[in-house]
XYZ file of C-alpha atoms in Angstrom:
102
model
C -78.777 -50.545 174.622
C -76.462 -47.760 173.676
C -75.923 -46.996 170.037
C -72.206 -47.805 169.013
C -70.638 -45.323 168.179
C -67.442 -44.557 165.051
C -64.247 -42.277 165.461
C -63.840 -40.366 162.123
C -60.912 -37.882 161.710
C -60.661 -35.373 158.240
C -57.414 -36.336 156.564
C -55.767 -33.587 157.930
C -56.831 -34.219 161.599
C -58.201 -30.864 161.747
C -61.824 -31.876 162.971
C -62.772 -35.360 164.534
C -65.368 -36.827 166.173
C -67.783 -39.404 166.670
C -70.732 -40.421 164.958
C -73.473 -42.785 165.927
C -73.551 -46.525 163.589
C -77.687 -45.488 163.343
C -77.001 -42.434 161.943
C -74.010 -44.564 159.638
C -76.602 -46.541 158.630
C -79.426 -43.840 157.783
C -77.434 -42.320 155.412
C -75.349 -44.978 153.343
C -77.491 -46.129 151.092
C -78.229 -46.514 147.609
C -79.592 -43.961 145.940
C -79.520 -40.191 146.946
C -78.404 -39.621 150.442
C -79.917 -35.569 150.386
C -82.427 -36.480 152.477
C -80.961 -38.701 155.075
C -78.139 -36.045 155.556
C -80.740 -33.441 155.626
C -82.693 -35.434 159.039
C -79.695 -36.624 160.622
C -77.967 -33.470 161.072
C -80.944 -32.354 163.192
C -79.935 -34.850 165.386
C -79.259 -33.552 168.783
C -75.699 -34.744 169.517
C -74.779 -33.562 165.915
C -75.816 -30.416 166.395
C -73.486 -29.824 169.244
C -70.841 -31.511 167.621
C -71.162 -29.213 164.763
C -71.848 -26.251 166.997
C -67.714 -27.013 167.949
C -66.121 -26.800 164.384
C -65.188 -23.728 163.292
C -66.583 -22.732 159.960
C -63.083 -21.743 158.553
C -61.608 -24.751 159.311
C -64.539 -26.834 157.839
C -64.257 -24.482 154.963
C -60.541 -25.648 154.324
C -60.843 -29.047 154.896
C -64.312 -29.042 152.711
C -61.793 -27.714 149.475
C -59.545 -30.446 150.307
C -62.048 -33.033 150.292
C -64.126 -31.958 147.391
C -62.072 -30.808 144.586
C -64.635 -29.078 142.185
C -66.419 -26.719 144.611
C -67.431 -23.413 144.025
C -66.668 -20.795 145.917
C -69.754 -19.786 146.370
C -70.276 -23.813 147.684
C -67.658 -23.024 150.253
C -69.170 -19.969 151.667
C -72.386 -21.800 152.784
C -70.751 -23.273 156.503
C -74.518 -25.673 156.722
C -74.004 -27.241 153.565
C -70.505 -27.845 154.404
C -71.700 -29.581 157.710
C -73.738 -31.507 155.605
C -70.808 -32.062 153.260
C -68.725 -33.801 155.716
C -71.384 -35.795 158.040
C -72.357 -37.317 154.663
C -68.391 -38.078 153.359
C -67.687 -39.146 157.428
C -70.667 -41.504 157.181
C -69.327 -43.161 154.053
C -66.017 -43.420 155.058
C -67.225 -44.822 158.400
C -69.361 -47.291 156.229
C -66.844 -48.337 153.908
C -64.491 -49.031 156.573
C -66.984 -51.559 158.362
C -67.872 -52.552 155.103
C -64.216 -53.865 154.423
C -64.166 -55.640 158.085
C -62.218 -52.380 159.539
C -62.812 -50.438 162.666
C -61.838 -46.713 161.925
């Protein structure tokens, strides 16, 4: 059986894709989600999703989304991968969560 899968589009529409409801559910969780993020984002069909985005786009849409980074923060393009698969899975989450499909 194929995993089902979850559009999720930045605010801005600037990057978009879709992300598996396993890897949803690896990461929303109580508790710290570091770790989860971390694993998931070796995940194969992430990786060439993220291979796709252009880090100055993901940089731009990461200072939208997150209003007290650093620049320093902002300069690190894995992090901000990591940044946005773990606010995509929550927004994905909450969105199920509230009997929504996004």
């Amino acid at each position: 059986m194929e995993d089902k899968k979850h559009w999720w589009s930045s605010s801005c529409g600037r990057i978009e894709f879709e992300l598996k409801e396993s890897t949803v559910d690896a990461i929303c969780h109580g508790g710290s989600n570091d770790h989860a993020v971390e694993h998931e984002s070796n995940e194969d069909y992430l990786k060439a999703i993220f291979a796709g985005i252009d880090p100055m786009i993901l940089r731009g849409v990461i200072d939208e989304m997150f209003a007290d980074i650093t620049e320093s923060e902002l300069n690190d393009h894995e992090s901000n991968l990591e940044r946005m698969l773990w606010s995509a899975s929550w927004e994905i989450f909450d969105g199920l969560f509230d009997g929504g499909e996004l």
